[in-house]
Coordinates of C-alpha atoms and ligand atoms in Angstrom, one line a residue:
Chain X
X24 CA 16.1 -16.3 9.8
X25 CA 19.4 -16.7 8.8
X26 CA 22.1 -14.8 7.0
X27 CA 22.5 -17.7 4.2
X28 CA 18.8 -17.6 4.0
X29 CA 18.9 -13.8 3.2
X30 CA 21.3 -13.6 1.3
X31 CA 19.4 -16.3 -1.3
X32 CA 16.9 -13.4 -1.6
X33 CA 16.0 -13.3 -5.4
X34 CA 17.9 -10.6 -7.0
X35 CA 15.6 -6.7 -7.0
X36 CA 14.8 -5.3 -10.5
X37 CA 14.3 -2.5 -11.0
X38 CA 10.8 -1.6 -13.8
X39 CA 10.2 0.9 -16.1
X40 CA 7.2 1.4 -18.2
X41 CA 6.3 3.2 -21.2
X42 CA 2.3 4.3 -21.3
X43 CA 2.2 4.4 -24.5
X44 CA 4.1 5.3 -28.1
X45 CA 5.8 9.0 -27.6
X46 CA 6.0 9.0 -23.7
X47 CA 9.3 8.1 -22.1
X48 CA 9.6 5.0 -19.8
X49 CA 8.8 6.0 -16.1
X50 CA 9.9 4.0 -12.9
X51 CA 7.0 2.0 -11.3
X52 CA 8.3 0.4 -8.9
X53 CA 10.5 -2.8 -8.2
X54 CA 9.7 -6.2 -7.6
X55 CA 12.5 -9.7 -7.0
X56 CA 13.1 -12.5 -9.7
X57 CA 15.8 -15.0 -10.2
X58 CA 16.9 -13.8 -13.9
X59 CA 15.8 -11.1 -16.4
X60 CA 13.3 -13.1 -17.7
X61 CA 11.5 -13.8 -14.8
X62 CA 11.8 -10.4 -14.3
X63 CA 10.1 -9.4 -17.2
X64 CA 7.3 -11.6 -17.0
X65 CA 6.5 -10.7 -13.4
X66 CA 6.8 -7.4 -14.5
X67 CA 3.9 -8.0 -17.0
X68 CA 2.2 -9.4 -14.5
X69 CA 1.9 -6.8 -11.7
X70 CA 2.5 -4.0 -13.5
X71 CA 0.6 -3.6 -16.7
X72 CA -2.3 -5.7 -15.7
X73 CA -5.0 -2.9 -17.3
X74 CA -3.0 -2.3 -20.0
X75 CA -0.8 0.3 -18.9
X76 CA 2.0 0.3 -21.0
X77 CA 3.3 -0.8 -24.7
X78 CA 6.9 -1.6 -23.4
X79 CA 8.6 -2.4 -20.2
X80 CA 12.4 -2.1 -19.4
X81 CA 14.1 -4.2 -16.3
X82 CA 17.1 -3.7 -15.2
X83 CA 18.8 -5.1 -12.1
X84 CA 18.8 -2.7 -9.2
X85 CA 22.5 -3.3 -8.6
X86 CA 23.3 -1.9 -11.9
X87 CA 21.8 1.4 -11.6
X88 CA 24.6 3.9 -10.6
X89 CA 22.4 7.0 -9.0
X90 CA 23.9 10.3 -8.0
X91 CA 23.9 11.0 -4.3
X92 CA 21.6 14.1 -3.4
X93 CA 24.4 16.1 -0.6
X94 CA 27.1 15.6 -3.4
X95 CA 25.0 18.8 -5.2
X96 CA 25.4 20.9 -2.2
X97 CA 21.5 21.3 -2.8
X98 CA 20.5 20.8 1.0
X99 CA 20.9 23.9 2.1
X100 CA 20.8 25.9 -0.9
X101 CA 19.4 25.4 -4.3
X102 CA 21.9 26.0 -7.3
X103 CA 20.4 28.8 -8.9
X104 CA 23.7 30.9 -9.8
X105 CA 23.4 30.9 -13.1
X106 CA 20.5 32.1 -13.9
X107 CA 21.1 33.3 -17.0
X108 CA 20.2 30.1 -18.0
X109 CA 16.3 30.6 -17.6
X110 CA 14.7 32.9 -20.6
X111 CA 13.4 35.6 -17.8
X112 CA 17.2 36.9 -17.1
X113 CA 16.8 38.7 -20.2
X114 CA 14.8 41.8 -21.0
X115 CA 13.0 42.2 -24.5
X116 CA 10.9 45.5 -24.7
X117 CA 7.5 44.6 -25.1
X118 CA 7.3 46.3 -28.9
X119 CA 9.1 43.2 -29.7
X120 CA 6.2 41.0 -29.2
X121 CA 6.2 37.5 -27.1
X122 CA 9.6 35.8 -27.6
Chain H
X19 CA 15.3 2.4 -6.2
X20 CA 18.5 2.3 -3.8
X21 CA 19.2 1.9 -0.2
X22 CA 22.4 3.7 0.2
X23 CA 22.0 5.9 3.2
X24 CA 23.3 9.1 3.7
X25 CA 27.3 9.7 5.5
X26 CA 25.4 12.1 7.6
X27 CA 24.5 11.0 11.1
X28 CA 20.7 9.9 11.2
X29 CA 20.6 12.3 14.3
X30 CA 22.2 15.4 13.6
X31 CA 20.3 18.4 14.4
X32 CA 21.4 20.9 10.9
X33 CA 20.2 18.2 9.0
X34 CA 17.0 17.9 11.0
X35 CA 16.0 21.3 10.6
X36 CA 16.4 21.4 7.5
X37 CA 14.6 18.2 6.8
X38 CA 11.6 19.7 8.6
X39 CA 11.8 22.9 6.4
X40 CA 11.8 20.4 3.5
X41 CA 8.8 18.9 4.5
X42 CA 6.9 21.9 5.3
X43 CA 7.5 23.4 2.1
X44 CA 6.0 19.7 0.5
X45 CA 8.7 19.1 -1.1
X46 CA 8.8 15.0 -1.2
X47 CA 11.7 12.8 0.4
X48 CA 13.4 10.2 -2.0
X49 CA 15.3 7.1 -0.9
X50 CA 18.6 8.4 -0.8
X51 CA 18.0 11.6 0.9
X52 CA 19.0 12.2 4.5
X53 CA 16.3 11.6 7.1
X54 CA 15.8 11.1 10.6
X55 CA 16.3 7.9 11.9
X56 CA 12.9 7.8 13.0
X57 CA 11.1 8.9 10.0
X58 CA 13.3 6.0 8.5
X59 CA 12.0 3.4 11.4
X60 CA 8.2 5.1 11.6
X61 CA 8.1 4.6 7.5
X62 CA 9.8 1.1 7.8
X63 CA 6.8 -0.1 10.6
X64 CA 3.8 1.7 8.7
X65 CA 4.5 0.8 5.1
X66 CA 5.6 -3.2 5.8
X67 CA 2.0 -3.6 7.5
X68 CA 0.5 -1.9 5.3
X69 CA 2.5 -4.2 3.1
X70 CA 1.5 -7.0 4.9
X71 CA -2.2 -6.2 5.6
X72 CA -2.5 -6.5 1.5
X73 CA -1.3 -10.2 1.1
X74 CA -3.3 -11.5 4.3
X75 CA -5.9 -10.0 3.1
X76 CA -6.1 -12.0 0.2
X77 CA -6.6 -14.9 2.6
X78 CA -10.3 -14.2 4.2
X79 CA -11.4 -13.8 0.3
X80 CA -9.6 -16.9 -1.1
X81 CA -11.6 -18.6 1.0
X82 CA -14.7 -17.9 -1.1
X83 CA -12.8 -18.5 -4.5
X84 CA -13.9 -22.2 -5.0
X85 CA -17.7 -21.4 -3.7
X86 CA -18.5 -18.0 -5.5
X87 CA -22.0 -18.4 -7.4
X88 CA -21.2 -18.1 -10.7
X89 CA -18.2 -17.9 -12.8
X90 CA -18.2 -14.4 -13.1
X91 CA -18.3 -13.6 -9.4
X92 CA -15.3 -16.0 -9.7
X93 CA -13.4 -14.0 -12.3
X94 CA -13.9 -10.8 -10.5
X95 CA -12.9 -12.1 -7.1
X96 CA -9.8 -13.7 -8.7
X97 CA -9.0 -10.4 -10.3
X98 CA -9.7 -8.5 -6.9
X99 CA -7.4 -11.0 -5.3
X100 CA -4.3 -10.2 -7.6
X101 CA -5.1 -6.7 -7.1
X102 CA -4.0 -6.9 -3.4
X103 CA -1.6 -9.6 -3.9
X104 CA -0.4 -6.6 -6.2
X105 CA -0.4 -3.8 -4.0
X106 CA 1.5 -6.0 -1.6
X107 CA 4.4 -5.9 -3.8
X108 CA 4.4 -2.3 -4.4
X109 CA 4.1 -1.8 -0.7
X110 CA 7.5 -4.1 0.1
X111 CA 9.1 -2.8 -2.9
X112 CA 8.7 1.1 -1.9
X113 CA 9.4 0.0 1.7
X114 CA 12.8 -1.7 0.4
X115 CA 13.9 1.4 -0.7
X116 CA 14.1 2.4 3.1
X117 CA 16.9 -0.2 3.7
X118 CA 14.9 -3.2 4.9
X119 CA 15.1 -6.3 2.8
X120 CA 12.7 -8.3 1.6
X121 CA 12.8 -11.5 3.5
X122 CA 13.5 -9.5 6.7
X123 CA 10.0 -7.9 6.4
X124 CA 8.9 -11.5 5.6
X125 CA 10.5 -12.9 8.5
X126 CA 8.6 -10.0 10.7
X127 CA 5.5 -11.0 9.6
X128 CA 5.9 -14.7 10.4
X129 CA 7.2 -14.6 13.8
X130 CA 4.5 -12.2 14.8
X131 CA 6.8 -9.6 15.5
X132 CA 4.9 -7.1 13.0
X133 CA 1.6 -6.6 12.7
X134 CA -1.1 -6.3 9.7
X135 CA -4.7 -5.0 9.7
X136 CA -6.8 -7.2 12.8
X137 CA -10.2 -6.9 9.8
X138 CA -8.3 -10.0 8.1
X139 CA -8.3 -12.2 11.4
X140 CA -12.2 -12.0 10.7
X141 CA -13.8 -15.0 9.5
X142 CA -15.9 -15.0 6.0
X143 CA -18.7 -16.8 6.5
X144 CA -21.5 -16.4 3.7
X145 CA -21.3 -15.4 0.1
X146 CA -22.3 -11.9 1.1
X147 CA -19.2 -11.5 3.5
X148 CA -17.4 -10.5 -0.4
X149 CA -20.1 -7.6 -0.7
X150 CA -19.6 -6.6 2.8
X151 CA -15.7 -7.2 2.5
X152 CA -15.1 -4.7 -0.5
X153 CA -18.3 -2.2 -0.1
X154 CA -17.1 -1.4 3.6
X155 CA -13.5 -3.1 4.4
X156 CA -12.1 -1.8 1.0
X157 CA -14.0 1.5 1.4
X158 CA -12.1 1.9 4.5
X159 CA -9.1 1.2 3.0
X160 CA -9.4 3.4 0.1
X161 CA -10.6 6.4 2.7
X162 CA -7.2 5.6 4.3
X163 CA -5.1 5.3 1.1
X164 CA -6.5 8.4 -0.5
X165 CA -5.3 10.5 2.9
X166 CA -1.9 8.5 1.9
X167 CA -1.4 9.7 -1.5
X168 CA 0.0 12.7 -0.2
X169 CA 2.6 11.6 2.2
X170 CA 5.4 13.2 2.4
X171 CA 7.9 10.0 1.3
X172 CA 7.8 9.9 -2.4
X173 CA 7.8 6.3 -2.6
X174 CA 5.2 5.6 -0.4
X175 CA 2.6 8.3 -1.9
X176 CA 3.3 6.7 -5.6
X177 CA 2.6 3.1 -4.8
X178 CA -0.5 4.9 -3.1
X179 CA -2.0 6.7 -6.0
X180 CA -1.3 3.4 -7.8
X181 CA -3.1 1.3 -5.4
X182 CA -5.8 4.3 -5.6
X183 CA -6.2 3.8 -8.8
X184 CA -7.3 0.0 -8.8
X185 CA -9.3 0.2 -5.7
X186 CA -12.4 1.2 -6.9
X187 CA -13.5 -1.4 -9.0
X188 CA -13.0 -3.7 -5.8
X189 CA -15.4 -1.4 -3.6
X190 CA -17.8 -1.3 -6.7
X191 CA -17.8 -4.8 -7.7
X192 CA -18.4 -5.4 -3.5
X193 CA -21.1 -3.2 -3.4
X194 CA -23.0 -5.3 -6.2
X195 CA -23.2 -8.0 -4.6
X196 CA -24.6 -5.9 -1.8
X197 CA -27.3 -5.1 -4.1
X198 CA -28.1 -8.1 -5.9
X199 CA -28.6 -9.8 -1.9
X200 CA -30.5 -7.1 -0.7
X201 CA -32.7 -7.2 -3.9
X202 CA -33.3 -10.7 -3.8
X203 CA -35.0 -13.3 -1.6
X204 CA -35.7 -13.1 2.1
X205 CA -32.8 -15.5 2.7
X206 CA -30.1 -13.4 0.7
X207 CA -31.6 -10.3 2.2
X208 CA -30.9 -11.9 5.6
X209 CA -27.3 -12.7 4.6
X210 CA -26.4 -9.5 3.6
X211 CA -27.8 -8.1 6.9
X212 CA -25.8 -10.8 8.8
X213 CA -22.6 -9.6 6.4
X214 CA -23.2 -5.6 7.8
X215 CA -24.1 -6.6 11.3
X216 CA -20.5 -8.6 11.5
X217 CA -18.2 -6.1 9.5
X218 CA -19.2 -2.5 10.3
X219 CA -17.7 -2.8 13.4
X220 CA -14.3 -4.2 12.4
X221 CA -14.2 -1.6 9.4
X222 CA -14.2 1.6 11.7
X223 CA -11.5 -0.4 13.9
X224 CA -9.6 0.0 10.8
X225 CA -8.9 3.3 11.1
X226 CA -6.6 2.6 14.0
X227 CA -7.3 4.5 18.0
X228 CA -9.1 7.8 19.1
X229 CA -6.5 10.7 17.9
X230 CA -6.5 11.4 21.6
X231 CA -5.1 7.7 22.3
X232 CA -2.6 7.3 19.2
X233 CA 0.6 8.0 20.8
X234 CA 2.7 8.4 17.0
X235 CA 0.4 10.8 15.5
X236 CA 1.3 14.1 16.3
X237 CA 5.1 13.0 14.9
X238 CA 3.4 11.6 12.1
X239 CA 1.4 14.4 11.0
X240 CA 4.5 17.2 11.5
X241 CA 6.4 14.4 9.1
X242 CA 3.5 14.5 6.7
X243 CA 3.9 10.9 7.1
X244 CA 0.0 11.0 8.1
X245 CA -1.9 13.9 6.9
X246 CA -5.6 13.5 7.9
X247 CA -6.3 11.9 11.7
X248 CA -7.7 8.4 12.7
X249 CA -10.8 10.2 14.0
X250 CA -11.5 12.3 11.0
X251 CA -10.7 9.7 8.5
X252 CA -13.3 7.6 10.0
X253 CA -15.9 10.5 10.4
X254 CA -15.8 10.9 6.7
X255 CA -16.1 6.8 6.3
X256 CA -18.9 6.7 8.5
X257 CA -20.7 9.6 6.5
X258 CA -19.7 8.6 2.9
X259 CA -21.0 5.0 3.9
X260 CA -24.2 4.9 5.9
X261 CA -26.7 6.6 3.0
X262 CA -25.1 3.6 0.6
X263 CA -26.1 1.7 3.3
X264 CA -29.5 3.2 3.3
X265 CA -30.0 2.6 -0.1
X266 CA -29.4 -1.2 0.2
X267 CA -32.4 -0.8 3.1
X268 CA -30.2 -2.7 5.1
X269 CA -29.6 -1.3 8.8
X270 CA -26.7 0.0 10.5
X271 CA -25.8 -2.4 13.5
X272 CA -25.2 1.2 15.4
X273 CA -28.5 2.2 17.5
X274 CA -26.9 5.4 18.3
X275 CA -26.2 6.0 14.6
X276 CA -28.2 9.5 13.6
X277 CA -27.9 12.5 11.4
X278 CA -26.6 15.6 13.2
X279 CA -28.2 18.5 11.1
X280 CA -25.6 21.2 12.3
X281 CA -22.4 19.3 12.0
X282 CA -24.1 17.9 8.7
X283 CA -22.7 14.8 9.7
X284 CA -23.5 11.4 11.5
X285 CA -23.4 11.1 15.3
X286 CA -22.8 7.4 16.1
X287 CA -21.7 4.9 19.4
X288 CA -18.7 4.0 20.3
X289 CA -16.2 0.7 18.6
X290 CA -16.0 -2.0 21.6
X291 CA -12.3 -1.1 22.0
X292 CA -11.5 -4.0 24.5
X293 CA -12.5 -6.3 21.2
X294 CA -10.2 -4.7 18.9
X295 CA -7.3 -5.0 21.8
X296 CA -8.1 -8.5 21.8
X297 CA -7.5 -9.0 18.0
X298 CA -5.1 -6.8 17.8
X299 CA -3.0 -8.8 20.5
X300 CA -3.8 -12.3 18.5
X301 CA -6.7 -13.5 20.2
X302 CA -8.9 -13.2 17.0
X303 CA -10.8 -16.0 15.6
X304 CA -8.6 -16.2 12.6
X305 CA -5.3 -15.4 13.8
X306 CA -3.6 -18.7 13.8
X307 CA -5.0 -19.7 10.8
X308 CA -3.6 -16.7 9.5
X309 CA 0.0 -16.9 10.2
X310 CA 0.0 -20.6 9.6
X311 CA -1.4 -19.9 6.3
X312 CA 1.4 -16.9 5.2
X313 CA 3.9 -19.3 7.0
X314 CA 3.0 -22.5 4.5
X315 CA 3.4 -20.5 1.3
X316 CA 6.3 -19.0 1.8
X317 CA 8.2 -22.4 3.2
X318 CA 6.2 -23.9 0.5
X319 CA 7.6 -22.0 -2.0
X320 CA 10.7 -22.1 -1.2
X321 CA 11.7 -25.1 -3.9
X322 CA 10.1 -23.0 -6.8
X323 CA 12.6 -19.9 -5.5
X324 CA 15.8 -22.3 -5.2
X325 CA 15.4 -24.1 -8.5
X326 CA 14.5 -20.7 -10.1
X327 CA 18.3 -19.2 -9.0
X328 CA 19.7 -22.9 -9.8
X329 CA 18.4 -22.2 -13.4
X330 CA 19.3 -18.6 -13.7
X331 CA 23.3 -19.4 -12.5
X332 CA 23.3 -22.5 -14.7
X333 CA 22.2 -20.5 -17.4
X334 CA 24.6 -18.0 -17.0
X335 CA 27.5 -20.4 -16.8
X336 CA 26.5 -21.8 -20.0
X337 CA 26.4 -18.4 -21.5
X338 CA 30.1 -17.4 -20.5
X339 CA 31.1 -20.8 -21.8
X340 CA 29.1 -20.3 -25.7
X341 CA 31.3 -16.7 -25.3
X342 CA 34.8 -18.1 -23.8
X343 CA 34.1 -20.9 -27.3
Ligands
LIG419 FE1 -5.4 -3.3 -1.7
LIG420 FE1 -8.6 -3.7 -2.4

């Protein structure tokens, strides 16, 4: 195959699915298409084919700005300095009932 | 979701270990975290056949499409059909996230250069090859897939739980046919035997070599790329399947085939491993036919793909100029 022939690839979107009224969307997956609306209708298609989900979001995978996981310094260690964060840093004597 | 790899070399040996200690503590890889290169490569191979395994596969039922008996066998098979043309797209799209695109695994596929499951290069030859095709060749499947759910490569165990998920109603709706043919006349009885006696074989081929003869799986398993063996995924295939089998009164083609009271399992022969070798290396009855037939619809769509961009940038420009007015 050649280059020009890859690089006609349809464009990747990127699908996001809402199971139903009061869940967020969740990512399902991703799937090619030559505009949003062919994105959406595919999406329709292969993704809520047993009626699993009220509303779908597409958006093109080359929009998506994402965070890249070594920037956090979370490879070797897990960034747990602060922890009083979290509820358990702090005692409350148990007269005082659940909290 | 993106294929930016990592700035750290795919081969150095901090980054391994820690990898490994990632993985042993089950905690899943995502796309953009660092990983071996050949985790990266193993994935890449295992997921784009198992990618491409899906879409041929809906080739050897197609076939039956325009001769199914009724028109709700039709619907169903139709429906099972999408399924896997379904599943194929999941499979590419969580094997894209590894860096490979889309038409490269496509071009892999057609020159031969990767490989999808040899059940497919089977012929279908009577109505009752559907039963037998989703009782035992999506029962395999789904003893595979379920094994698969709990890879260690997040993208790969999602689009399995998924596929999980809508596998069973193909295994169900094969075994009914199953059971309306054995329940019927002599002649459907006979066809369904004929359907057992041709695919048994082929499905426990499916699970791949003896553990003792699969060079990647040791790798595989410390990767928790594989997490149950060829061997013992087919054990537990053979045992889940034979009493269904049973049930139908239809017979195992497997004169070995017996209970084994202490191991409360079945003892059975041996798969004809020079036969799946020969598939396997494209000697199949179906193989050409196959390829030529993946080959065809993708050049043959390539109009409907071109005109589809064509519209999209026209529409664009028409867009920018309604604004620029
Ligand atoms: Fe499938
Ligand atoms: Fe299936």
């Amino acid at each position: 195959m050649t280059n020009k022939e890859t690089a006609a690839e349809l464009p990747l979107y990127e699908v996001f699915i809402r199971s139903k009224n009061g869940l967020h969307h969740k990512h399902v997956g991703s799937l090619h298409a030559s505009d949003a609306e062919m994105a959406m209708t595919n999406a329709r298609d292969v993704y809520t084919r047993r009626s699993e989900g009220v509303s779908i979001w597409v958006v093109q995978t080359s929009d998506i700005i994402a965070s890249n996981p070594e920037d956090k310094g979370s490879f070797y260690d897990p960034n747990d300095d602060k922890t009083y964060r979290h509820p358990t840093f702090y005692n409350i004597p148990e007269e005082v009932g659940h909290m | 979701m993106d294929t930016n790899k990592s700035n750290v070399a795919e081969n150095d040996p901090q980054f391994e270990a820690a990898f490994q200690k990632k993985i042993d503590a089950e905690i899943k890889i995502e796309p953009r975290d660092w990983m071996p290169a050949g985790y990266r490569k193993t994935l890449i191979r295992q997921m784009s056949q198992h990618a491409h395994s899906e879409i041929v596969g809906m080739l050897p039922e197609g076939n039956w499409l325009t001769r199914a008996p009724s028109l709700k066998r039709k619907a169903i098979l139709m429906a099972k059909i999408q399924d896997e043309g379904g599943h194929g797209l999941y499979l590419y799209s969580a094997t894209e996230t590894l860096g490979i695109s889309r038409d490269e695994m496509y071009d892999q596929l057609h020159t031969g250069k990767a490989k999808y499951s040899s059940i497919f290069n089977y012929p279908t030859l009577n109505w009752a090859d559907m039963g037998a095709i989703g009782w035992l060749v999506d029962g395999a499947a789904i003893t595979n897939q379920i094994a698969l759910c709990r890879c260690s490569y997040g993208p790969y165990a999602r689009a399995m739980v998924k596929i999980c998920k809508e596998e069973s109603f193909h295994q169900r709706q094969g075994y009914e046919i199953m059971m309306n043919m054995a329940q019927g006349t002599k002649e459907q009885r006979e066809m369904a035997q004929d359907a057992i006696n041709r695919w048994w074989w082929p499905s426990l081929m499916m699970f791949g070599p003896h553990d003792a003869d699969s060079t990647r799986t040791t790798q595989s398993m410390t990767w928790k790329i594989k997490r149950t063996s060829n061997d013992e995924l087919r054990q537990k295939f053979v045992d889940a399947t034979v009493p269904q089998a049973h049930y139908l009164g239809l017979d195992v083609p497997d004169d070995k085939l017996a209970w084994n009271e202490e191991k409360k399992s079945y003892d059975w022969g041996e798969i004809d491993w020079d036969e799946f070798r020969n598939v396997v290396a494209g000697n199949g009855l179906c193989n050409r036919e196959r390829l030529q037939t993946r080959r065809d619809a993708h050049d043959g769509g390539k109009w409907v793909r071109d005109a589809a961009l064509a519209y999209a940038e026209k529409q664009k420009k028409r867009t920018a100029a309604k604004k620029a007015a």
